[in-house]
mmCIF file of N, CA, C and O in Angstrom:
data_model
loop_
_atom_site.group_PDB
_atom_site.id
_atom_site.type_symbol
_atom_site.label_atom_id
_atom_site.label_comp_id
_atom_site.label_asym_id
_atom_site.label_seq_id
_atom_site.Cartn_x
_atom_site.Cartn_y
_atom_site.Cartn_z
ATOM 1 N N MET A 16 0.854 -1.166 0.000
ATOM 2 C CA MET A 16 0.000 0.000 0.000
ATOM 3 C C MET A 16 0.902 1.232 0.000
ATOM 4 O O MET A 16 1.914 1.275 0.689
ATOM 5 N N THR A 17 0.510 2.232 -0.743
ATOM 6 C CA THR A 17 1.274 3.472 -0.775
ATOM 7 C C THR A 17 0.759 4.417 0.305
ATOM 8 O O THR A 17 -0.323 4.230 0.866
ATOM 9 N N SER A 18 1.551 5.440 0.590
ATOM 10 C CA SER A 18 1.152 6.410 1.599
ATOM 11 C C SER A 18 -0.101 7.166 1.158
ATOM 12 O O SER A 18 -0.944 7.517 1.986
ATOM 13 N N ARG A 19 -0.261 7.376 -0.119
ATOM 14 C CA ARG A 19 -1.454 8.071 -0.631
ATOM 15 C C ARG A 19 -2.715 7.237 -0.377
ATOM 16 O O ARG A 19 -3.748 7.758 0.041
ATOM 17 N N GLU A 20 -2.631 5.924 -0.613
ATOM 18 C CA GLU A 20 -3.764 5.035 -0.337
ATOM 19 C C GLU A 20 -4.079 5.006 1.160
ATOM 20 O O GLU A 20 -5.244 5.030 1.552
ATOM 21 N N PHE A 21 -3.038 4.955 1.989
ATOM 22 C CA PHE A 21 -3.242 4.953 3.439
ATOM 23 C C PHE A 21 -3.938 6.236 3.879
ATOM 24 O O PHE A 21 -4.868 6.211 4.684
ATOM 25 N N PHE A 22 -3.477 7.362 3.362
ATOM 26 C CA PHE A 22 -4.057 8.667 3.680
ATOM 27 C C PHE A 22 -5.547 8.690 3.346
ATOM 28 O O PHE A 22 -6.380 9.089 4.166
ATOM 29 N N THR A 23 -5.893 8.220 2.153
ATOM 30 C CA THR A 23 -7.293 8.214 1.702
ATOM 31 C C THR A 23 -8.145 7.303 2.570
ATOM 32 O O THR A 23 -9.249 7.666 2.973
ATOM 33 N N ARG A 24 -7.639 6.118 2.878
ATOM 34 C CA ARG A 24 -8.397 5.183 3.721
ATOM 35 C C ARG A 24 -8.546 5.704 5.143
ATOM 36 O O ARG A 24 -9.596 5.538 5.758
ATOM 37 N N ALA A 25 -7.494 6.326 5.677
ATOM 38 C CA ALA A 25 -7.558 6.871 7.039
ATOM 39 C C ALA A 25 -8.575 8.005 7.106
ATOM 40 O O ALA A 25 -9.335 8.115 8.076
ATOM 41 N N ARG A 26 -8.614 8.839 6.081
ATOM 42 C CA ARG A 26 -9.596 9.930 6.033
ATOM 43 C C ARG A 26 -11.011 9.360 5.977
ATOM 44 O O ARG A 26 -11.913 9.825 6.683
ATOM 45 N N GLY A 27 -11.233 8.331 5.176
ATOM 46 C CA GLY A 27 -12.540 7.687 5.093
ATOM 47 C C GLY A 27 -12.934 7.036 6.407
ATOM 48 O O GLY A 27 -14.091 7.126 6.836
ATOM 49 N N TYR A 28 -11.974 6.398 7.074
ATOM 50 C CA TYR A 28 -12.241 5.774 8.371
ATOM 51 C C TYR A 28 -12.654 6.839 9.391
ATOM 52 O O TYR A 28 -13.607 6.650 10.144
ATOM 53 N N ALA A 29 -11.941 7.959 9.411
ATOM 54 C CA ALA A 29 -12.265 9.039 10.349
ATOM 55 C C ALA A 29 -13.670 9.577 10.091
ATOM 56 O O ALA A 29 -14.431 9.827 11.034
ATOM 57 N N ARG A 30 -14.035 9.728 8.835
ATOM 58 C CA ARG A 30 -15.388 10.209 8.503
ATOM 59 C C ARG A 30 -16.455 9.223 8.950
ATOM 60 O O ARG A 30 -17.478 9.613 9.506
ATOM 61 N N ARG A 31 -16.212 7.927 8.692
ATOM 62 C CA ARG A 31 -17.186 6.893 9.078
ATOM 63 C C ARG A 31 -17.384 6.819 10.580
ATOM 64 O O ARG A 31 -18.484 6.537 11.051
ATOM 65 N N THR A 32 -16.317 7.041 11.328
ATOM 66 C CA THR A 32 -16.397 6.918 12.784
ATOM 67 C C THR A 32 -16.628 8.252 13.485
ATOM 68 O O THR A 32 -16.680 8.292 14.711
ATOM 69 N N GLY A 33 -16.755 9.328 12.723
ATOM 70 C CA GLY A 33 -17.040 10.645 13.310
ATOM 71 C C GLY A 33 -15.867 11.249 14.064
ATOM 72 O O GLY A 33 -16.062 12.008 15.015
ATOM 73 N N GLN A 34 -14.649 10.945 13.638
ATOM 74 C CA GLN A 34 -13.462 11.476 14.293
ATOM 75 C C GLN A 34 -12.838 12.579 13.448
ATOM 76 O O GLN A 34 -13.053 12.658 12.248
ATOM 77 N N VAL A 35 -12.042 13.403 14.099
ATOM 78 C CA VAL A 35 -11.329 14.471 13.405
ATOM 79 C C VAL A 35 -10.139 13.855 12.671
ATOM 80 O O VAL A 35 -9.451 12.987 13.201
ATOM 81 N N PHE A 36 -9.896 14.321 11.437
ATOM 82 C CA PHE A 36 -8.764 13.855 10.637
ATOM 83 C C PHE A 36 -7.912 15.067 10.305
ATOM 84 O O PHE A 36 -8.422 16.106 9.883
ATOM 85 N N ARG A 37 -6.589 14.924 10.500
ATOM 86 C CA ARG A 37 -5.699 16.044 10.208
ATOM 87 C C ARG A 37 -4.323 15.510 9.847
ATOM 88 O O ARG A 37 -3.869 14.512 10.406
ATOM 89 N N PHE A 38 -3.661 16.160 8.896
ATOM 90 C CA PHE A 38 -2.287 15.833 8.538
ATOM 91 C C PHE A 38 -1.446 17.088 8.699
ATOM 92 O O PHE A 38 -1.787 18.142 8.182
ATOM 93 N N ASP A 39 -0.350 16.970 9.433
ATOM 94 C CA ASP A 39 0.519 18.110 9.698
ATOM 95 C C ASP A 39 1.923 17.819 9.171
ATOM 96 O O ASP A 39 2.709 17.133 9.824
ATOM 97 N N PRO A 40 2.252 18.338 7.978
ATOM 98 C CA PRO A 40 3.573 18.059 7.402
ATOM 99 C C PRO A 40 4.706 18.764 8.151
ATOM 100 O O PRO A 40 5.859 18.371 8.041
ATOM 101 N N ALA A 41 4.388 19.790 8.940
ATOM 102 C CA ALA A 41 5.422 20.521 9.674
ATOM 103 C C ALA A 41 5.961 19.712 10.852
ATOM 104 O O ALA A 41 7.008 20.044 11.404
ATOM 105 N N GLN A 42 5.276 18.650 11.256
ATOM 106 C CA GLN A 42 5.696 17.838 12.391
ATOM 107 C C GLN A 42 6.628 16.701 11.986
ATOM 108 O O GLN A 42 6.820 15.769 12.753
ATOM 109 N N GLY A 43 7.170 16.750 10.798
ATOM 110 C CA GLY A 43 8.101 15.713 10.350
ATOM 111 C C GLY A 43 9.223 16.333 9.548
ATOM 112 O O GLY A 43 9.163 17.486 9.143
ATOM 113 N N LYS A 44 10.252 15.560 9.326
ATOM 114 C CA LYS A 44 11.373 16.047 8.536
ATOM 115 C C LYS A 44 11.361 15.370 7.172
ATOM 116 O O LYS A 44 11.001 14.203 7.063
ATOM 117 N N GLY A 45 11.760 16.099 6.176
ATOM 118 C CA GLY A 45 11.855 15.529 4.839
ATOM 119 C C GLY A 45 10.507 15.100 4.299
ATOM 120 O O GLY A 45 9.591 15.894 4.196
ATOM 121 N N SER A 46 10.382 13.822 4.001
ATOM 122 C CA SER A 46 9.146 13.304 3.403
ATOM 123 C C SER A 46 8.204 12.721 4.452
ATOM 124 O O SER A 46 7.337 11.929 4.133
ATOM 125 N N HIS A 47 8.363 13.087 5.707
ATOM 126 C CA HIS A 47 7.525 12.582 6.793
ATOM 127 C C HIS A 47 6.599 13.671 7.317
ATOM 128 O O HIS A 47 6.898 14.854 7.218
ATOM 129 N N GLY A 48 5.484 13.251 7.878
ATOM 130 C CA GLY A 48 4.532 14.168 8.497
ATOM 131 C C GLY A 48 3.735 13.420 9.545
ATOM 132 O O GLY A 48 3.829 12.192 9.659
ATOM 133 N N ARG A 49 2.941 14.135 10.306
ATOM 134 C CA ARG A 49 2.161 13.508 11.363
ATOM 135 C C ARG A 49 0.694 13.478 10.950
ATOM 136 O O ARG A 49 0.126 14.500 10.593
ATOM 137 N N LEU A 50 0.095 12.299 11.033
ATOM 138 C CA LEU A 50 -1.296 12.085 10.663
ATOM 139 C C LEU A 50 -2.100 11.822 11.935
ATOM 140 O O LEU A 50 -1.729 10.950 12.717
ATOM 141 N N TYR A 51 -3.152 12.600 12.148
ATOM 142 C CA TYR A 51 -4.003 12.476 13.324
ATOM 143 C C TYR A 51 -5.360 11.913 12.932
ATOM 144 O O TYR A 51 -5.971 12.373 11.966
ATOM 145 N N VAL A 52 -5.831 10.940 13.692
ATOM 146 C CA VAL A 52 -7.200 10.427 13.587
ATOM 147 C C VAL A 52 -7.744 10.470 15.010
ATOM 148 O O VAL A 52 -7.315 9.694 15.863
ATOM 149 N N GLY A 53 -8.659 11.398 15.243
ATOM 150 C CA GLY A 53 -9.136 11.613 16.603
ATOM 151 C C GLY A 53 -8.002 12.185 17.437
ATOM 152 O O GLY A 53 -7.293 13.096 17.004
ATOM 153 N N ALA A 54 -7.788 11.637 18.632
ATOM 154 C CA ALA A 54 -6.734 12.118 19.524
ATOM 155 C C ALA A 54 -5.421 11.366 19.315
ATOM 156 O O ALA A 54 -4.419 11.693 19.931
ATOM 157 N N ARG A 55 -5.406 10.366 18.442
ATOM 158 C CA ARG A 55 -4.203 9.560 18.222
ATOM 159 C C ARG A 55 -3.484 10.011 16.960
ATOM 160 O O ARG A 55 -4.081 10.571 16.057
ATOM 161 N N PHE A 56 -2.185 9.729 16.907
ATOM 162 C CA PHE A 56 -1.410 10.117 15.728
ATOM 163 C C PHE A 56 -0.368 9.063 15.400
ATOM 164 O O PHE A 56 -0.027 8.214 16.211
ATOM 165 N N THR A 57 0.122 9.144 14.173
ATOM 166 C CA THR A 57 1.232 8.321 13.714
ATOM 167 C C THR A 57 2.073 9.164 12.764
ATOM 168 O O THR A 57 1.589 10.130 12.192
ATOM 169 N N THR A 58 3.329 8.802 12.634
ATOM 170 C CA THR A 58 4.199 9.477 11.677
ATOM 171 C C THR A 58 4.094 8.738 10.362
ATOM 172 O O THR A 58 4.186 7.521 10.312
ATOM 173 N N MET A 59 3.884 9.506 9.309
ATOM 174 C CA MET A 59 3.664 8.916 7.997
ATOM 175 C C MET A 59 4.778 9.338 7.047
ATOM 176 O O MET A 59 5.175 10.496 7.056
ATOM 177 N N LYS A 60 5.276 8.404 6.274
ATOM 178 C CA LYS A 60 6.291 8.715 5.273
ATOM 179 C C LYS A 60 5.677 8.652 3.881
ATOM 180 O O LYS A 60 4.635 8.026 3.683
ATOM 181 N N ARG A 61 6.315 9.269 2.945
ATOM 182 C CA ARG A 61 5.856 9.239 1.565
ATOM 183 C C ARG A 61 6.418 7.994 0.892
ATOM 184 O O ARG A 61 7.528 7.576 1.175
ATOM 185 N N GLY A 62 5.610 7.372 0.042
ATOM 186 C CA GLY A 62 6.083 6.206 -0.699
ATOM 187 C C GLY A 62 5.388 4.933 -0.282
ATOM 188 O O GLY A 62 4.315 4.947 0.311
ATOM 189 N N GLU A 63 6.017 3.824 -0.582
ATOM 190 C CA GLU A 63 5.453 2.500 -0.303
ATOM 191 C C GLU A 63 5.590 2.159 1.176
ATOM 192 O O GLU A 63 6.631 2.375 1.773
ATOM 193 N N LEU A 64 4.513 1.609 1.764
ATOM 194 C CA LEU A 64 4.504 1.208 3.173
ATOM 195 C C LEU A 64 4.583 -0.317 3.249
ATOM 196 O O LEU A 64 3.769 -1.005 2.643
ATOM 197 N N SER A 65 5.540 -0.824 4.000
ATOM 198 C CA SER A 65 5.656 -2.273 4.160
ATOM 199 C C SER A 65 4.522 -2.774 5.056
ATOM 200 O O SER A 65 3.876 -1.998 5.752
ATOM 201 N N LYS A 66 4.306 -4.090 5.059
ATOM 202 C CA LYS A 66 3.232 -4.672 5.867
ATOM 203 C C LYS A 66 3.451 -4.413 7.348
ATOM 204 O O LYS A 66 2.514 -4.119 8.082
ATOM 205 N N GLY A 67 4.687 -4.522 7.799
ATOM 206 C CA GLY A 67 4.997 -4.291 9.203
ATOM 207 C C GLY A 67 4.769 -2.850 9.615
ATOM 208 O O GLY A 67 4.224 -2.568 10.689
ATOM 209 N N LEU A 68 5.183 -1.918 8.769
ATOM 210 C CA LEU A 68 4.979 -0.499 9.052
ATOM 211 C C LEU A 68 3.495 -0.163 9.041
ATOM 212 O O LEU A 68 3.009 0.571 9.917
ATOM 213 N N LEU A 69 2.764 -0.714 8.097
ATOM 214 C CA LEU A 69 1.324 -0.487 8.021
ATOM 215 C C LEU A 69 0.630 -0.982 9.295
ATOM 216 O O LEU A 69 -0.205 -0.277 9.880
ATOM 217 N N ALA A 70 1.002 -2.174 9.755
ATOM 218 C CA ALA A 70 0.416 -2.733 10.981
ATOM 219 C C ALA A 70 0.738 -1.856 12.183
ATOM 220 O O ALA A 70 -0.122 -1.607 13.035
ATOM 221 N N ALA A 71 1.965 -1.357 12.261
ATOM 222 C CA ALA A 71 2.366 -0.498 13.379
ATOM 223 C C ALA A 71 1.589 0.818 13.360
ATOM 224 O O ALA A 71 1.159 1.306 14.408
ATOM 225 N N MET A 72 1.410 1.400 12.185
ATOM 226 C CA MET A 72 0.669 2.656 12.065
ATOM 227 C C MET A 72 -0.787 2.468 12.484
ATOM 228 O O MET A 72 -1.353 3.317 13.174
ATOM 229 N N LEU A 73 -1.393 1.362 12.085
ATOM 230 C CA LEU A 73 -2.777 1.090 12.470
ATOM 231 C C LEU A 73 -2.890 0.890 13.982
ATOM 232 O O LEU A 73 -3.852 1.350 14.601
ATOM 233 N N ARG A 74 -1.896 0.231 14.583
ATOM 234 C CA ARG A 74 -1.888 0.059 16.048
ATOM 235 C C ARG A 74 -1.787 1.407 16.750
ATOM 236 O O ARG A 74 -2.480 1.660 17.726
ATOM 237 N N GLN A 75 -0.925 2.271 16.245
ATOM 238 C CA GLN A 75 -0.753 3.590 16.853
ATOM 239 C C GLN A 75 -2.034 4.417 16.779
ATOM 240 O O GLN A 75 -2.326 5.206 17.669
ATOM 241 N N LEU A 76 -2.804 4.226 15.704
ATOM 242 C CA LEU A 76 -4.059 4.963 15.542
ATOM 243 C C LEU A 76 -5.242 4.234 16.175
ATOM 244 O O LEU A 76 -6.363 4.733 16.151
ATOM 245 N N ASN A 77 -4.978 3.040 16.719
ATOM 246 C CA ASN A 77 -6.021 2.211 17.341
ATOM 247 C C ASN A 77 -7.143 1.864 16.351
ATOM 248 O O ASN A 77 -8.320 1.967 16.653
ATOM 249 N N ILE A 78 -6.720 1.461 15.141
ATOM 250 C CA ILE A 78 -7.656 1.078 14.085
ATOM 251 C C ILE A 78 -7.532 -0.421 13.847
ATOM 252 O O ILE A 78 -6.433 -0.940 13.656
ATOM 253 N N ASP A 79 -8.664 -1.115 13.881
ATOM 254 C CA ASP A 79 -8.688 -2.548 13.590
ATOM 255 C C ASP A 79 -8.426 -2.724 12.087
ATOM 256 O O ASP A 79 -9.146 -2.141 11.269
ATOM 257 N N PRO A 80 -7.434 -3.524 11.703
ATOM 258 C CA PRO A 80 -7.134 -3.715 10.279
ATOM 259 C C PRO A 80 -8.329 -4.218 9.460
ATOM 260 O O PRO A 80 -8.442 -3.909 8.273
ATOM 261 N N ARG A 81 -9.244 -4.958 10.099
ATOM 262 C CA ARG A 81 -10.414 -5.452 9.362
ATOM 263 C C ARG A 81 -11.395 -4.325 9.030
ATOM 264 O O ARG A 81 -12.158 -4.425 8.091
ATOM 265 N N GLU A 82 -11.387 -3.251 9.799
ATOM 266 C CA GLU A 82 -12.263 -2.101 9.551
ATOM 267 C C GLU A 82 -11.638 -1.112 8.588
ATOM 268 O O GLU A 82 -12.302 -0.230 8.064
ATOM 269 N N PHE A 83 -10.338 -1.242 8.376
ATOM 270 C CA PHE A 83 -9.611 -0.285 7.560
ATOM 271 C C PHE A 83 -9.719 -0.673 6.108
ATOM 272 O O PHE A 83 -9.749 0.057 5.223
#
């Protein structure tokens, strides 16, 4: 999955669950930024996301992979 696909799915998940969605590129260096879903956040990089990184990001945002 690419970071663009993750961003789109996370935004859709936030809308479905009634949570605030925000991306702050100033909170990262280079190609990284901070993505907020509700009160939780994860650091997001640009490009391809490995399965392990994707799982870690979903854990940090407290999102069940089956709902994502």
